């Protein structure tokens, strides 16, 4: 009974200690996190707009799309996904390089 109580006490102490450490790390990283959230655009809204537009466009011509074989449709969707991913990655890399140049010019350190 005593060993179980000591184990729970030690576990609670380490959980409390790690919570304190994580709070301090989050507090230190808060300005950097806010900087990156402000620099990089939110693509979720744009992707939703594209998806809604494609759904609207294809809803009226779904009978014509059904003539395209499923393998070709899946391949086209895969290619479109790759192209969109490359665009997002290139844009993010460009913005990261731009942010890094700005940070280099500020010279905090």
CSV table of N, CA and C in Angstrom, one decimal:
chain,number,residue,atom,x,y,z
A,1,UNK,N,0.8,-1.2,0.0
A,1,UNK,CA,0.0,0.0,0.0
A,1,UNK,C,0.9,1.2,0.0
A,2,UNK,N,1.9,1.3,0.8
A,2,UNK,CA,2.8,2.4,0.9
A,2,UNK,C,3.6,2.7,-0.4
A,3,UNK,N,4.0,1.6,-1.1
A,3,UNK,CA,4.8,1.7,-2.3
A,3,UNK,C,3.9,2.3,-3.4
A,4,UNK,N,2.6,1.9,-3.4
A,4,UNK,CA,1.7,2.4,-4.5
A,4,UNK,C,1.5,3.9,-4.3
A,5,UNK,N,1.4,4.3,-3.0
A,5,UNK,CA,1.2,5.7,-2.7
A,5,UNK,C,2.4,6.6,-3.0
A,6,UNK,N,3.6,6.0,-2.8
A,6,UNK,CA,4.8,6.8,-3.1
A,6,UNK,C,5.0,6.8,-4.6
A,7,UNK,N,4.6,5.8,-5.3
A,7,UNK,CA,4.7,5.8,-6.8
A,7,UNK,C,3.8,6.8,-7.4
A,8,UNK,N,2.6,6.9,-6.9
A,8,UNK,CA,1.6,7.9,-7.4
A,8,UNK,C,2.1,9.3,-7.1
A,9,UNK,N,2.7,9.5,-5.9
A,9,UNK,CA,3.2,10.8,-5.5
A,9,UNK,C,4.4,11.2,-6.4
A,10,UNK,N,5.3,10.3,-6.7
A,10,UNK,CA,6.4,10.6,-7.6
A,10,UNK,C,5.9,10.9,-9.0
A,11,UNK,N,4.9,10.1,-9.5
A,11,UNK,CA,4.3,10.3,-10.8
A,11,UNK,C,3.6,11.6,-10.9
A,12,UNK,N,2.9,12.0,-9.9
A,12,UNK,CA,2.2,13.3,-9.9
A,12,UNK,C,3.3,14.5,-9.9
A,13,UNK,N,4.4,14.3,-9.1
A,13,UNK,CA,5.4,15.3,-9.1
A,13,UNK,C,6.0,15.5,-10.4
A,14,UNK,N,6.4,14.4,-11.1
A,14,UNK,CA,7.0,14.5,-12.5
A,14,UNK,C,6.0,15.1,-13.5
A,15,UNK,N,4.7,14.7,-13.4
A,15,UNK,CA,3.7,15.3,-14.3
A,15,UNK,C,3.6,16.8,-14.1
A,16,UNK,N,3.6,17.2,-12.8
A,16,UNK,CA,3.6,18.7,-12.5
A,16,UNK,C,4.8,19.4,-13.0
A,17,UNK,N,6.0,18.7,-12.8
A,17,UNK,CA,7.3,19.3,-13.3
A,17,UNK,C,7.3,19.5,-14.8
A,18,UNK,N,6.8,18.4,-15.5
A,18,UNK,CA,6.8,18.5,-17.0
A,18,UNK,C,5.8,19.5,-17.5
A,19,UNK,N,4.7,19.6,-16.8
A,19,UNK,CA,3.7,20.7,-17.1
A,19,UNK,C,4.3,22.1,-17.0
A,20,UNK,N,5.0,22.3,-15.9
A,20,UNK,CA,5.7,23.6,-15.7
A,20,UNK,C,6.7,23.8,-16.9
A,21,UNK,N,7.5,22.8,-17.2
A,21,UNK,CA,8.5,23.0,-18.2
A,21,UNK,C,7.9,23.3,-19.6
A,22,UNK,N,6.8,22.5,-19.9
A,22,UNK,CA,6.1,22.8,-21.2
A,22,UNK,C,5.5,24.1,-21.2
A,23,UNK,N,5.0,24.6,-20.1
A,23,UNK,CA,4.4,26.0,-20.1
A,23,UNK,C,5.5,27.0,-20.3
A,24,UNK,N,6.7,26.8,-19.8
A,24,UNK,CA,7.8,27.8,-20.0
A,24,UNK,C,8.2,27.7,-21.4
A,25,UNK,N,8.3,26.5,-22.0
A,25,UNK,CA,8.7,26.4,-23.4
A,25,UNK,C,7.7,27.0,-24.3
A,26,UNK,N,6.4,26.8,-24.0
A,26,UNK,CA,5.4,27.5,-24.9
A,26,UNK,C,5.4,29.0,-24.7
A,27,UNK,N,5.7,29.5,-23.6
A,27,UNK,CA,5.8,30.9,-23.4
A,27,UNK,C,7.0,31.5,-24.1
A,28,UNK,N,8.1,30.8,-24.1
A,28,UNK,CA,9.3,31.3,-24.9
A,28,UNK,C,9.0,31.2,-26.4
A,29,UNK,N,8.3,30.2,-26.9
A,29,UNK,CA,8.1,30.0,-28.3
A,29,UNK,C,6.9,30.8,-28.8
A,30,UNK,N,6.2,31.4,-27.9
A,30,UNK,CA,4.9,32.1,-28.4
A,30,UNK,C,5.2,33.2,-29.4
A,31,UNK,N,6.2,34.1,-29.3
A,31,UNK,CA,6.5,35.1,-30.3
A,31,UNK,C,6.8,34.4,-31.7
A,32,UNK,N,7.7,33.4,-31.6
A,32,UNK,CA,8.1,32.7,-32.9
A,32,UNK,C,6.8,32.0,-33.5
A,33,UNK,N,6.0,31.4,-32.7
A,33,UNK,CA,4.8,30.8,-33.2
A,33,UNK,C,3.9,31.8,-33.8
A,34,UNK,N,3.7,32.9,-33.2
A,34,UNK,CA,2.9,34.0,-33.7
A,34,UNK,C,3.4,34.6,-35.0
A,35,UNK,N,4.8,34.7,-35.1
A,35,UNK,CA,5.4,35.1,-36.3
A,35,UNK,C,5.1,34.2,-37.5
A,36,UNK,N,5.3,32.9,-37.3
A,36,UNK,CA,5.0,31.9,-38.4
A,36,UNK,C,3.6,31.9,-38.7
A,37,UNK,N,2.7,32.0,-37.8
A,37,UNK,CA,1.2,32.0,-38.1
A,37,UNK,C,0.9,33.2,-38.9
A,38,UNK,N,1.5,34.3,-38.6
A,38,UNK,CA,1.3,35.5,-39.4
A,38,UNK,C,1.8,35.6,-40.7
A,39,UNK,N,3.0,34.9,-40.9
A,39,UNK,CA,3.7,34.9,-42.2
A,39,UNK,C,3.0,34.0,-43.2
A,40,UNK,N,2.8,32.8,-42.8
A,40,UNK,CA,2.3,31.8,-43.7
A,40,UNK,C,0.8,31.9,-43.9
A,41,UNK,N,0.3,31.9,-45.1
A,41,UNK,CA,-1.1,32.0,-45.3
A,41,UNK,C,-1.8,30.7,-44.9
A,42,UNK,N,-3.1,30.9,-44.6
A,42,UNK,CA,-3.9,29.7,-44.3
A,42,UNK,C,-4.5,29.2,-45.6
A,43,UNK,N,-4.1,28.0,-46.0
A,43,UNK,CA,-4.6,27.5,-47.3
A,43,UNK,C,-5.9,26.7,-47.1
A,44,UNK,N,-6.3,26.4,-45.9
A,44,UNK,CA,-7.5,25.6,-45.8
A,44,UNK,C,-8.7,26.2,-46.4
A,45,UNK,N,-8.9,27.6,-46.2
A,45,UNK,CA,-10.0,28.3,-46.8
A,45,UNK,C,-9.9,28.2,-48.3
A,46,UNK,N,-8.7,28.4,-48.9
A,46,UNK,CA,-8.6,28.4,-50.3
A,46,UNK,C,-8.8,27.0,-50.9
A,47,UNK,N,-8.4,26.0,-50.2
A,47,UNK,CA,-8.6,24.6,-50.7
A,47,UNK,C,-10.1,24.3,-50.6
A,48,UNK,N,-10.8,24.7,-49.6
A,48,UNK,CA,-12.2,24.5,-49.5
A,48,UNK,C,-13.0,25.2,-50.6
A,49,UNK,N,-12.5,26.4,-50.9
A,49,UNK,CA,-13.2,27.2,-52.0
A,49,UNK,C,-13.0,26.4,-53.4
A,50,UNK,N,-11.8,25.9,-53.6
A,50,UNK,CA,-11.5,25.1,-54.8
A,50,UNK,C,-12.4,23.9,-54.9
A,51,UNK,N,-12.4,23.2,-53.7
A,51,UNK,CA,-13.2,22.0,-53.7
A,51,UNK,C,-14.7,22.3,-53.9
A,52,UNK,N,-15.2,23.3,-53.3
A,52,UNK,CA,-16.6,23.7,-53.5
A,52,UNK,C,-16.9,24.1,-55.0
A,53,UNK,N,-15.9,24.8,-55.6
A,53,UNK,CA,-16.0,25.1,-57.0
A,53,UNK,C,-16.0,23.9,-57.9
A,54,UNK,N,-15.1,23.0,-57.6
A,54,UNK,CA,-15.1,21.8,-58.4
A,54,UNK,C,-16.4,20.9,-58.2
A,55,UNK,N,-16.9,20.9,-57.0
A,55,UNK,CA,-18.1,20.1,-56.8
A,55,UNK,C,-19.3,20.8,-57.5
A,56,UNK,N,-19.3,22.1,-57.5
A,56,UNK,CA,-20.4,22.8,-58.3
A,56,UNK,C,-20.2,22.6,-59.8
A,57,UNK,N,-19.0,22.6,-60.3
A,57,UNK,CA,-18.8,22.4,-61.7
A,57,UNK,C,-19.1,21.0,-62.1
A,58,UNK,N,-18.7,20.0,-61.3
A,58,UNK,CA,-18.9,18.7,-61.7
A,58,UNK,C,-20.3,18.1,-61.4
A,59,UNK,N,-21.1,18.8,-60.6
A,59,UNK,CA,-22.4,18.3,-60.2
A,59,UNK,C,-23.3,18.4,-61.4
A,60,UNK,N,-23.2,19.4,-62.3
A,60,UNK,CA,-24.0,19.5,-63.4
A,60,UNK,C,-23.6,18.6,-64.6
A,61,UNK,N,-22.3,18.2,-64.6
A,61,UNK,CA,-21.8,17.4,-65.7
A,61,UNK,C,-21.4,16.1,-65.2
A,62,UNK,N,-22.0,15.6,-64.2
A,62,UNK,CA,-21.5,14.3,-63.6
A,62,UNK,C,-21.8,13.1,-64.6
A,63,UNK,N,-22.8,13.2,-65.4
A,63,UNK,CA,-23.0,12.2,-66.4
A,63,UNK,C,-21.9,12.1,-67.4
A,64,UNK,N,-21.3,13.3,-67.7
A,64,UNK,CA,-20.2,13.2,-68.7
A,64,UNK,C,-18.9,12.7,-68.1
A,65,UNK,N,-18.7,13.0,-66.8
A,65,UNK,CA,-17.5,12.5,-66.1
A,65,UNK,C,-17.6,11.0,-65.9
A,66,UNK,N,-18.9,10.5,-65.8
A,66,UNK,CA,-19.0,9.0,-65.6
A,66,UNK,C,-18.5,8.2,-66.8
A,67,UNK,N,-18.4,8.9,-68.0
A,67,UNK,CA,-17.9,8.2,-69.2
A,67,UNK,C,-16.3,8.0,-69.1
A,68,UNK,N,-15.7,8.8,-68.3
A,68,UNK,CA,-14.2,8.7,-68.1
A,68,UNK,C,-14.0,7.5,-67.2
A,69,UNK,N,-13.1,6.6,-67.6
A,69,UNK,CA,-12.8,5.4,-66.8
A,69,UNK,C,-12.3,5.8,-65.4
A,70,UNK,N,-12.7,5.0,-64.4
A,70,UNK,CA,-12.3,5.3,-63.0
A,70,UNK,C,-10.8,5.4,-62.8
A,71,UNK,N,-10.0,4.6,-63.5
A,71,UNK,CA,-8.5,4.6,-63.4
A,71,UNK,C,-8.0,6.0,-63.9
A,72,UNK,N,-8.6,6.5,-65.0
A,72,UNK,CA,-8.1,7.8,-65.5
A,72,UNK,C,-8.5,8.9,-64.6
A,73,UNK,N,-9.7,8.8,-64.0
A,73,UNK,CA,-10.1,9.9,-63.0
A,73,UNK,C,-9.2,9.9,-61.8
A,74,UNK,N,-8.9,8.7,-61.3
A,74,UNK,CA,-8.0,8.6,-60.1
A,74,UNK,C,-6.6,9.1,-60.5
A,75,UNK,N,-6.1,8.8,-61.7
A,75,UNK,CA,-4.8,9.3,-62.1
A,75,UNK,C,-4.8,10.8,-62.2
A,76,UNK,N,-5.9,11.4,-62.8
A,76,UNK,CA,-6.0,12.8,-62.9
A,76,UNK,C,-6.1,13.5,-61.5
A,77,UNK,N,-6.8,12.9,-60.6
A,77,UNK,CA,-6.9,13.4,-59.2
A,77,UNK,C,-5.6,13.3,-58.5
A,78,UNK,N,-4.8,12.2,-58.7
A,78,UNK,CA,-3.5,12.1,-58.2
A,78,UNK,C,-2.5,13.2,-58.7
A,79,UNK,N,-2.6,13.4,-60.0
A,79,UNK,CA,-1.7,14.4,-60.6
A,79,UNK,C,-2.1,15.8,-60.1
A,80,UNK,N,-3.4,16.1,-60.0
A,80,UNK,CA,-3.8,17.4,-59.4
A,80,UNK,C,-3.3,17.6,-58.0
A,81,UNK,N,-3.4,16.5,-57.2
A,81,UNK,CA,-3.0,16.6,-55.8
A,81,UNK,C,-1.5,16.8,-55.7
A,82,UNK,N,-0.7,16.2,-56.6
A,82,UNK,CA,0.8,16.4,-56.6
A,82,UNK,C,1.1,17.8,-57.0
A,83,UNK,N,0.4,18.3,-58.0
A,83,UNK,CA,0.6,19.7,-58.4
A,83,UNK,C,0.3,20.7,-57.3
A,84,UNK,N,-0.8,20.5,-56.7
A,84,UNK,CA,-1.2,21.4,-55.6
A,84,UNK,C,-0.3,21.3,-54.4
A,85,UNK,N,0.2,20.1,-54.1
A,85,UNK,CA,1.2,20.0,-53.0
A,85,UNK,C,2.5,20.7,-53.4
A,86,UNK,N,2.9,20.5,-54.6
A,86,UNK,CA,4.2,21.2,-55.0
A,86,UNK,C,4.0,22.7,-54.9
A,87,UNK,N,2.9,23.3,-55.3
A,87,UNK,CA,2.6,24.7,-55.2
A,87,UNK,C,2.7,25.1,-53.7
A,88,UNK,N,2.0,24.4,-52.8
A,88,UNK,CA,2.0,24.8,-51.4
A,88,UNK,C,3.4,24.7,-50.8
A,89,UNK,N,4.2,23.6,-51.2
A,89,UNK,CA,5.5,23.4,-50.6
A,89,UNK,C,6.5,24.5,-51.1
A,90,UNK,N,6.4,24.9,-52.4
A,90,UNK,CA,7.2,25.9,-53.0
A,90,UNK,C,6.9,27.3,-52.3
A,91,UNK,N,5.6,27.5,-52.1
A,91,UNK,CA,5.2,28.8,-51.5
A,91,UNK,C,5.7,28.9,-50.1
A,92,UNK,N,5.5,27.8,-49.3
A,92,UNK,CA,6.0,27.8,-48.0
A,92,UNK,C,7.5,27.9,-47.9
A,93,UNK,N,8.2,27.3,-48.8
A,93,UNK,CA,9.7,27.4,-48.8
A,93,UNK,C,10.1,28.8,-49.1
A,94,UNK,N,9.4,29.4,-50.0
A,94,UNK,CA,9.8,30.8,-50.3
A,94,UNK,C,9.5,31.7,-49.2
A,95,UNK,N,8.4,31.5,-48.5
A,95,UNK,CA,8.0,32.4,-47.3
A,95,UNK,C,9.0,32.1,-46.2
A,96,UNK,N,9.4,30.9,-46.0
A,96,UNK,CA,10.4,30.6,-44.9
A,96,UNK,C,11.7,31.2,-45.2
A,97,UNK,N,12.1,31.2,-46.5
A,97,UNK,CA,13.4,31.9,-46.8
A,97,UNK,C,13.3,33.4,-46.6
A,98,UNK,N,12.1,33.9,-46.9
A,98,UNK,CA,11.9,35.4,-46.8
A,98,UNK,C,11.9,35.7,-45.3
A,99,UNK,N,11.3,34.9,-44.5
A,99,UNK,CA,11.3,35.1,-43.0
A,99,UNK,C,12.7,35.0,-42.4
A,100,UNK,N,13.4,34.0,-42.9
A,100,UNK,CA,14.8,33.8,-42.4
A,100,UNK,C,15.7,35.0,-42.8
A,101,UNK,N,15.5,35.6,-44.0
A,101,UNK,CA,16.3,36.8,-44.3
A,101,UNK,C,15.9,38.0,-43.5
A,102,UNK,N,14.7,38.1,-43.1
A,102,UNK,CA,14.2,39.2,-42.3
A,102,UNK,C,14.8,39.0,-40.9
A,103,UNK,N,14.8,37.8,-40.4
A,103,UNK,CA,15.4,37.5,-39.0
A,103,UNK,C,16.9,37.7,-39.0
A,104,UNK,N,17.5,37.4,-40.1
A,104,UNK,CA,19.0,37.7,-40.2
A,104,UNK,C,19.3,39.2,-40.2
A,105,UNK,N,18.4,40.0,-40.8
A,105,UNK,CA,18.7,41.4,-40.8
A,105,UNK,C,18.4,42.0,-39.4
A,106,UNK,N,17.5,41.4,-38.7
A,106,UNK,CA,17.2,42.0,-37.3
A,106,UNK,C,18.3,41.8,-36.4
A,107,UNK,N,19.0,40.6,-36.5
A,107,UNK,CA,20.1,40.3,-35.6
A,107,UNK,C,19.8,40.4,-34.1
A,108,UNK,N,19.0,39.5,-33.7
A,108,UNK,CA,18.7,39.5,-32.2
A,108,UNK,C,19.9,39.1,-31.4
A,109,UNK,N,20.7,38.2,-32.0
A,109,UNK,CA,21.7,37.6,-31.3
A,109,UNK,C,23.0,38.2,-31.5
